[in-house]
Amino acid sequence: MKTIIEPFRIQSVMPIKMTTRAEREAAVRTADFNLFRLRAEDVMIDLLTDSGTSAMSARQWAGVMQGDEAYAGSRSWFRFEAVVKDLTGFKHVIPTHQGRAAERILFSLLCKPGHVVPSNTHFDTTRANIEAAGAEALDLPVAEARTPGLVAPFKGNMDVEALRRVLKEKGRERVPLVMMTVTNNSGGGQPASLENLRAVRAACTEAGVPLYLDACRFAENAWLVREREAGQAGRAPRDIAREMFRLADGCTMSAKKDGLSNIGGFLCTNDDRLARAEKDLLILTEGFPTYGGLAARDLEATAIGLEEVLEPDYLAYRHAAIRYLVERLDAAGVPVMKPAGGHAIYLDAKAFLAHVPPHRYPGQALAVALYVHGGIRTCEIGTVMFGRPDPAGGPDRPAALELVRLAIPRRAYTQSHMDYVLEAVQEVFAARASLPGYRITDQAPHLRHFTAKFAPVA
Ligand code: F0G
């Protein structure tokens, strides 16, 4: 059979409030045209993020009931630790309440002013935590990552030659670690190959610099390695994932993605001295090292999620949903990032709304239109998120790309929801010439996209 079905049936449901276009127009006006300011119940299909939005399985909910809420040494902790160690092979596992807590602990211990942390592409919290420690976050993606429409199998790879140059120039004194984000979220959810990870590993070993994975979407990366890398076809995703982790010296992890849980994360390292300092800091800000800011029930849910996420039937269905949307949109002439990545569809708003210049925020204009037209909430990743206001009051300095991300929550929506999204994007595309740009009427000095207020510009 050709049809790939959801490998689950649904036994517990959440109703979707159906809204009219007039209701959505009123809601988005009240939210000052910022989709972060909407009430979630006014959204019909919520593709804002795939983080913390997974549907948990019956097994995970059963695990929740078995959480051993002891302050120290709980049974749930030992279960969690065993699962993470078996998967990653790392010596020390430190639980945190989410990914950025792991980042903060790691970077505040390793990074100092004058340091540089290279990555294929840093996620924004990673970048912000490195910068908060006074260091520079340096993106070294491969060249093909910069062209949304270009089809290449591993656009999440790092430019290894560029990395070698940085390592040679700065040396281990100024490069405290190298990071690989798998999959590369800010670069379109694109995977990194095992071959590239091995080459990065070799460069780090020669320079004496540790390599860390930002491993949020490790299972999706493993699946795309199996699908796209020579010699990997048919290999168990679990085997590939284990190999990926064993190429690194440690990792940060947001379990809100491929942990299939609604909250949680961890930090791992093979370095005994560093682990000691990390645990001391953890106690100061997150909690005792056997719960790290989490309830034991969350540790249970994550331990089970980390196993379920590597089931081939699940990953096949997961990727089929993303690929379905990318291929259909591409066939309809809608500008979309290619090939399909691991967790999201990225519309190229610069090409979609060619009449809206960067300082009129084409990504924001498209995101608002998708909400008004179909009740679909998406996320602008463009000049609103990464552009900078001009101190002299001129137009913003634009971002490199103007993207709108449709992140697909795991196991939460069905094929008919995907068909609805497809239809809505195509209808908005047909009406694109009539869509207005926006201006910002109010903004915060940092991370303005979360709270900014907008008004349409005729
Ligand atoms: N690293 C990557 C690659 C991420 O995508 C995220 C979160 C984090 C780290 C931080 O993890 O949210 O648990 O603190 N990404 C979410 C997103 C927010 O929507 O892409 P966190």
mmCIF file of N, CA and C in Angstrom, residues 48-97:
data_model
loop_
_atom_site.group_PDB
_atom_site.id
_atom_site.type_symbol
_atom_site.label_atom_id
_atom_site.label_comp_id
_atom_site.label_asym_id
_atom_site.label_seq_id
_atom_site.Cartn_x
_atom_site.Cartn_y
_atom_site.Cartn_z
ATOM 1 N N LEU A 48 2.340 27.125 15.520
ATOM 2 C CA LEU A 48 3.300 28.092 16.044
ATOM 3 C C LEU A 48 4.614 27.401 16.374
ATOM 4 N N THR A 49 4.525 26.231 16.992
ATOM 5 C CA THR A 49 5.740 25.500 17.365
ATOM 6 C C THR A 49 5.444 24.015 17.511
ATOM 7 N N ASP A 50 6.506 23.219 17.375
ATOM 8 C CA ASP A 50 6.410 21.785 17.656
ATOM 9 C C ASP A 50 6.969 21.507 19.055
ATOM 10 N N SER A 51 7.160 22.557 19.850
ATOM 11 C CA SER A 51 7.839 22.415 21.141
ATOM 12 C C SER A 51 6.834 22.348 22.287
ATOM 13 N N GLY A 52 6.813 21.232 22.976
ATOM 14 C CA GLY A 52 5.900 21.086 24.116
ATOM 15 C C GLY A 52 4.469 20.840 23.703
ATOM 16 N N THR A 53 4.236 20.633 22.408
ATOM 17 C CA THR A 53 2.871 20.516 21.898
ATOM 18 C C THR A 53 2.543 19.095 21.439
ATOM 19 N N SER A 54 3.411 18.134 21.753
ATOM 20 C CA SER A 54 3.169 16.744 21.337
ATOM 21 C C SER A 54 1.977 16.166 22.089
ATOM 22 N N ALA A 55 1.285 15.233 21.431
ATOM 23 C CA ALA A 55 0.285 14.427 22.136
ATOM 24 C C ALA A 55 1.023 13.255 22.778
ATOM 25 N N MET A 56 0.806 13.032 24.059
ATOM 26 C CA MET A 56 1.474 11.915 24.724
ATOM 27 C C MET A 56 0.682 10.635 24.491
ATOM 28 N N SER A 57 1.399 9.528 24.562
ATOM 29 C CA SER A 57 0.770 8.217 24.345
ATOM 30 C C SER A 57 0.126 7.716 25.643
ATOM 31 N N ALA A 58 -0.696 6.687 25.514
ATOM 32 C CA ALA A 58 -1.289 6.049 26.698
ATOM 33 C C ALA A 58 -0.185 5.557 27.637
ATOM 34 N N ARG A 59 0.899 5.045 27.052
ATOM 35 C CA ARG A 59 2.025 4.573 27.895
ATOM 36 C C ARG A 59 2.636 5.723 28.682
ATOM 37 N N GLN A 60 2.782 6.878 28.011
ATOM 38 C CA GLN A 60 3.358 8.030 28.730
ATOM 39 C C GLN A 60 2.430 8.483 29.855
ATOM 40 N N TRP A 61 1.123 8.515 29.585
ATOM 41 C CA TRP A 61 0.199 8.939 30.641
ATOM 42 C C TRP A 61 0.212 7.939 31.797
ATOM 43 N N ALA A 62 0.377 6.670 31.463
ATOM 44 C CA ALA A 62 0.487 5.670 32.532
ATOM 45 C C ALA A 62 1.760 5.929 33.337
ATOM 46 N N GLY A 63 2.834 6.323 32.637
ATOM 47 C CA GLY A 63 4.086 6.660 33.310
ATOM 48 C C GLY A 63 3.906 7.844 34.261
ATOM 49 N N VAL A 64 3.106 8.818 33.810
ATOM 50 C CA VAL A 64 2.829 9.992 34.646
ATOM 51 C C VAL A 64 2.256 9.550 35.994
ATOM 52 N N MET A 65 1.361 8.579 35.939
ATOM 53 C CA MET A 65 0.730 8.107 37.188
ATOM 54 C C MET A 65 1.735 7.377 38.081
ATOM 55 N N GLN A 66 2.836 6.935 37.485
ATOM 56 C CA GLN A 66 3.819 6.189 38.276
ATOM 57 C C GLN A 66 5.001 7.041 38.716
ATOM 58 N N GLY A 67 4.922 8.359 38.435
ATOM 59 C CA GLY A 67 6.011 9.228 38.857
ATOM 60 C C GLY A 67 6.250 9.098 40.361
ATOM 61 N N ASP A 68 7.501 8.895 40.722
ATOM 62 C CA ASP A 68 7.856 8.747 42.143
ATOM 63 C C ASP A 68 8.365 10.103 42.618
ATOM 64 N N GLU A 69 7.482 10.867 43.249
ATOM 65 C CA GLU A 69 7.791 12.257 43.583
ATOM 66 C C GLU A 69 8.627 12.371 44.864
ATOM 67 N N ALA A 70 9.745 11.681 44.888
ATOM 68 C CA ALA A 70 10.686 11.829 46.002
ATOM 69 C C ALA A 70 11.645 12.964 45.663
ATOM 70 N N TYR A 71 12.026 13.750 46.643
ATOM 71 C CA TYR A 71 12.916 14.886 46.373
ATOM 72 C C TYR A 71 14.251 14.404 45.822
ATOM 73 N N ALA A 72 14.801 13.377 46.443
ATOM 74 C CA ALA A 72 16.134 12.901 46.035
ATOM 75 C C ALA A 72 16.080 11.411 45.741
ATOM 76 N N GLY A 73 16.745 11.021 44.655
ATOM 77 C CA GLY A 73 16.921 9.595 44.346
ATOM 78 C C GLY A 73 15.654 8.872 43.945
ATOM 79 N N SER A 74 14.705 9.570 43.283
ATOM 80 C CA SER A 74 13.434 8.913 42.957
ATOM 81 C C SER A 74 13.630 7.817 41.912
ATOM 82 N N ARG A 75 12.747 6.848 41.950
ATOM 83 C CA ARG A 75 12.779 5.744 40.988
ATOM 84 C C ARG A 75 12.689 6.294 39.565
ATOM 85 N N SER A 76 11.853 7.320 39.376
ATOM 86 C CA SER A 76 11.676 7.903 38.033
ATOM 87 C C SER A 76 12.993 8.464 37.499
ATOM 88 N N TRP A 77 13.776 9.056 38.389
ATOM 89 C CA TRP A 77 15.068 9.591 37.962
ATOM 90 C C TRP A 77 15.967 8.479 37.436
ATOM 91 N N PHE A 78 16.046 7.367 38.163
ATOM 92 C CA PHE A 78 16.943 6.292 37.726
ATOM 93 C C PHE A 78 16.491 5.697 36.402
ATOM 94 N N ARG A 79 15.174 5.662 36.198
ATOM 95 C CA ARG A 79 14.659 5.171 34.918
ATOM 96 C C ARG A 79 15.072 6.134 33.783
ATOM 97 N N PHE A 80 14.858 7.427 34.042
ATOM 98 C CA PHE A 80 15.196 8.467 33.061
ATOM 99 C C PHE A 80 16.691 8.419 32.734
ATOM 100 N N GLU A 81 17.507 8.376 33.776
ATOM 101 C CA GLU A 81 18.956 8.378 33.576
ATOM 102 C C GLU A 81 19.407 7.164 32.749
ATOM 103 N N ALA A 82 18.808 6.008 33.029
ATOM 104 C CA ALA A 82 19.189 4.795 32.303
ATOM 105 C C ALA A 82 18.835 4.922 30.824
ATOM 106 N N VAL A 83 17.647 5.471 30.540
ATOM 107 C CA VAL A 83 17.232 5.621 29.132
ATOM 108 C C VAL A 83 18.166 6.594 28.409
ATOM 109 N N VAL A 84 18.471 7.734 29.050
ATOM 110 C CA VAL A 84 19.318 8.739 28.390
ATOM 111 C C VAL A 84 20.734 8.188 28.201
ATOM 112 N N LYS A 85 21.252 7.478 29.190
ATOM 113 C CA LYS A 85 22.618 6.927 29.056
ATOM 114 C C LYS A 85 22.679 5.873 27.970
ATOM 115 N N ASP A 86 21.659 5.039 27.897
ATOM 116 C CA ASP A 86 21.658 4.005 26.872
ATOM 117 C C ASP A 86 21.606 4.629 25.476
ATOM 118 N N LEU A 87 20.785 5.679 25.334
ATOM 119 C CA LEU A 87 20.659 6.343 24.032
ATOM 120 C C LEU A 87 21.943 7.089 23.665
ATOM 121 N N THR A 88 22.459 7.872 24.606
ATOM 122 C CA THR A 88 23.530 8.813 24.262
ATOM 123 C C THR A 88 24.930 8.280 24.549
ATOM 124 N N GLY A 89 25.057 7.405 25.511
ATOM 125 C CA GLY A 89 26.375 6.919 25.899
ATOM 126 C C GLY A 89 27.163 7.890 26.763
ATOM 127 N N PHE A 90 26.586 9.051 27.098
ATOM 128 C CA PHE A 90 27.335 10.029 27.897
ATOM 129 C C PHE A 90 27.393 9.585 29.366
ATOM 130 N N LYS A 91 28.471 10.025 30.019
ATOM 131 C CA LYS A 91 28.751 9.589 31.388
ATOM 132 C C LYS A 91 27.851 10.293 32.412
ATOM 133 N N HIS A 92 27.611 11.588 32.193
ATOM 134 C CA HIS A 92 26.835 12.359 33.170
ATOM 135 C C HIS A 92 25.560 12.895 32.522
ATOM 136 N N VAL A 93 24.433 12.699 33.202
ATOM 137 C CA VAL A 93 23.135 13.184 32.722
ATOM 138 C C VAL A 93 22.581 14.136 33.771
ATOM 139 N N ILE A 94 22.253 15.345 33.333
ATOM 140 C CA ILE A 94 21.777 16.374 34.258
ATOM 141 C C ILE A 94 20.405 16.846 33.783
ATOM 142 N N PRO A 95 19.354 16.571 34.533
ATOM 143 C CA PRO A 95 18.011 16.952 34.076
ATOM 144 C C PRO A 95 17.787 18.457 34.242
ATOM 145 N N THR A 96 17.058 19.042 33.281
ATOM 146 C CA THR A 96 16.728 20.473 33.366
ATOM 147 C C THR A 96 15.261 20.639 32.948
ATOM 148 N N HIS A 97 14.687 21.811 33.278
ATOM 149 C CA HIS A 97 13.249 21.936 32.978
ATOM 150 C C HIS A 97 12.973 22.136 31.501
#
